């Protein structure tokens, strides 16, 4: 299973109201083609949520790309009753200076977050497994 597939499944578990819309959604303009990594819709927030996965440090180009995707989607796809689209960029390293001086500092609907590219240590794994076991037992009590 690819990392994007795992990420898709993880986001589906994040909370109530998330619905998967598309993976690598193709957006076409008069002059160009674009692909959004993951598109969700949240029925409670009443908005689309994008996730763009970057396998490198956050760049101003990635922020500009997400800002463009959000603006395009709001213009081309968002319904009149929908709230503005939210864009999330997951990257291996977040650069606070790039965030500070980019459109992200002015836009409350764009987010960047760092993800880990390594496995948790043995203690973290044990804690995760134990938490999952407890949750499973609580969910399956009669």
Short mmCIF file of C-alpha atoms in Angstrom, two decimals:
data_model
loop_
_atom_site.label_atom_id
_atom_site.label_comp_id
_atom_site.label_asym_id
_atom_site.label_seq_id
_atom_site.Cartn_x
_atom_site.Cartn_y
_atom_site.Cartn_z
CA UNK A 1 0.00 0.00 0.00
CA UNK A 2 1.39 3.44 -0.93
CA UNK A 3 1.95 6.27 1.53
CA UNK A 4 -0.86 8.31 -0.05
CA UNK A 5 -3.25 5.38 0.46
CA UNK A 6 -2.26 5.18 4.15
CA UNK A 7 -2.64 8.95 4.46
CA UNK A 8 -6.05 8.79 2.83
CA UNK A 9 -7.17 6.14 5.33
CA UNK A 10 -5.71 8.12 8.23
CA UNK A 11 -7.56 11.30 7.28
CA UNK A 12 -10.79 9.36 6.95
CA UNK A 13 -10.32 8.43 10.61
CA UNK A 14 -9.58 12.01 11.72
CA UNK A 15 -13.08 12.90 12.57
CA UNK A 16 -16.70 12.99 11.72
CA UNK A 17 -17.93 14.36 8.47
CA UNK A 18 -14.96 13.59 6.21
CA UNK A 19 -15.83 12.06 2.87
CA UNK A 20 -13.27 11.05 0.26
CA UNK A 21 -13.78 12.91 -3.03
CA UNK A 22 -10.74 12.18 -5.19
CA UNK A 23 -7.12 11.14 -5.40
CA UNK A 24 -4.96 13.00 -7.94
CA UNK A 25 -7.99 15.06 -8.96
CA UNK A 26 -7.46 16.58 -12.39
CA UNK A 27 -8.28 20.29 -12.67
CA UNK A 28 -8.19 21.83 -16.14
CA UNK A 29 -7.97 25.51 -17.05
CA UNK A 30 -7.84 27.12 -20.47
CA UNK A 31 -4.05 26.82 -20.52
CA UNK A 32 -2.94 24.18 -17.99
CA UNK A 33 -3.62 20.88 -16.22
CA UNK A 34 -3.21 20.39 -12.47
CA UNK A 35 -3.54 17.44 -10.07
CA UNK A 36 -4.55 17.76 -6.42
CA UNK A 37 -3.16 14.86 -4.33
CA UNK A 38 -6.19 14.25 -2.11
CA UNK A 39 -9.58 15.95 -1.98
CA UNK A 40 -12.04 15.46 0.86
CA UNK A 41 -15.33 17.08 1.75
CA UNK A 42 -16.31 17.68 5.37
CA UNK A 43 -20.06 17.74 5.86
CA UNK A 44 -19.82 19.39 9.28
CA UNK A 45 -17.48 22.16 8.13
CA UNK A 46 -19.33 22.32 4.80
CA UNK A 47 -16.15 22.69 2.81
CA UNK A 48 -13.63 20.87 0.65
CA UNK A 49 -10.31 19.93 2.27
CA UNK A 50 -7.19 19.39 0.15
CA UNK A 51 -4.08 17.52 1.21
CA UNK A 52 -0.91 17.96 -0.80
CA UNK A 53 1.96 15.64 0.07
CA UNK A 54 5.49 16.96 -0.37
CA UNK A 55 8.44 14.60 0.10
CA UNK A 56 10.79 17.48 0.80
CA UNK A 57 11.11 20.69 2.81
CA UNK A 58 8.26 23.20 2.50
CA UNK A 59 8.87 25.71 -0.29
CA UNK A 60 7.21 28.94 -1.35
CA UNK A 61 6.34 27.18 -4.63
CA UNK A 62 4.36 24.52 -2.75
CA UNK A 63 2.49 27.20 -0.80
CA UNK A 64 1.73 29.14 -3.98
CA UNK A 65 0.56 25.95 -5.67
CA UNK A 66 -1.83 25.12 -2.80
CA UNK A 67 -3.10 28.71 -2.72
CA UNK A 68 -3.80 28.48 -6.45
CA UNK A 69 -5.58 25.11 -6.04
CA UNK A 70 -7.78 26.54 -3.27
CA UNK A 71 -8.65 29.65 -5.31
CA UNK A 72 -9.35 27.58 -8.46
CA UNK A 73 -11.55 25.12 -6.57
CA UNK A 74 -13.46 27.93 -4.86
CA UNK A 75 -14.06 29.47 -8.27
CA UNK A 76 -14.79 26.32 -10.29
CA UNK A 77 -16.20 23.67 -7.90
CA UNK A 78 -17.37 25.14 -4.60
CA UNK A 79 -21.13 25.32 -4.19
CA UNK A 80 -22.89 28.51 -3.09
CA UNK A 81 -23.65 26.96 0.33
CA UNK A 82 -20.08 25.68 0.84
CA UNK A 83 -17.55 27.41 3.06
CA UNK A 84 -14.14 28.29 1.58
CA UNK A 85 -11.86 25.37 0.75
CA UNK A 86 -9.11 24.40 3.22
CA UNK A 87 -5.64 23.45 1.96
CA UNK A 88 -3.20 21.34 3.97
CA UNK A 89 0.40 20.76 2.91
CA UNK A 90 2.23 17.85 4.53
CA UNK A 91 6.00 18.05 4.15
CA UNK A 92 9.14 16.54 5.64
CA UNK A 93 10.29 19.85 7.08
CA UNK A 94 8.36 23.06 7.72
CA UNK A 95 10.24 26.31 7.15
CA UNK A 96 8.80 28.95 9.50
CA UNK A 97 10.35 31.80 7.52
CA UNK A 98 8.73 30.62 4.29
CA UNK A 99 5.38 30.37 6.11
CA UNK A 100 5.81 33.80 7.72
CA UNK A 101 6.48 35.60 4.44
CA UNK A 102 4.06 33.70 2.22
CA UNK A 103 0.33 33.88 1.58
CA UNK A 104 -0.03 31.39 4.43
CA UNK A 105 0.48 34.15 6.97
CA UNK A 106 -2.60 35.96 5.62
CA UNK A 107 -4.81 32.96 4.86
CA UNK A 108 -6.47 31.07 7.69
CA UNK A 109 -7.50 28.30 5.25
CA UNK A 110 -3.95 27.18 4.31
CA UNK A 111 -1.88 24.98 6.62
CA UNK A 112 1.52 23.31 6.51
CA UNK A 113 2.55 20.47 8.75
CA UNK A 114 5.55 18.23 9.05
CA UNK A 115 5.32 14.45 8.94
CA UNK A 116 7.80 11.85 10.08
CA UNK A 117 9.57 9.71 7.51
CA UNK A 118 10.78 7.18 10.07
CA UNK A 119 9.15 4.55 12.21
CA UNK A 120 8.36 5.27 15.84
CA UNK A 121 10.71 3.72 18.40
CA UNK A 122 9.78 0.56 20.30
CA UNK A 123 8.18 2.44 23.22
CA UNK A 124 6.02 4.57 20.88
CA UNK A 125 4.94 1.46 18.97
CA UNK A 126 3.96 -0.33 22.18
CA UNK A 127 1.94 2.71 23.29
CA UNK A 128 0.17 2.91 19.91
CA UNK A 129 -0.64 -0.80 19.94
CA UNK A 130 -1.91 -0.63 23.52
CA UNK A 131 -4.09 2.39 22.73
CA UNK A 132 -5.53 0.59 19.70
CA UNK A 133 -6.18 -2.54 21.79
CA UNK A 134 -8.00 -0.56 24.48
CA UNK A 135 -10.06 1.30 21.87
CA UNK A 136 -10.95 -1.99 20.16
CA UNK A 137 -12.04 -3.55 23.45
CA UNK A 138 -14.14 -0.51 24.39
CA UNK A 139 -15.75 -0.40 20.95
CA UNK A 140 -16.62 -4.11 21.07
CA UNK A 141 -18.07 -4.39 24.58
CA UNK A 142 -21.56 -5.84 24.73
#
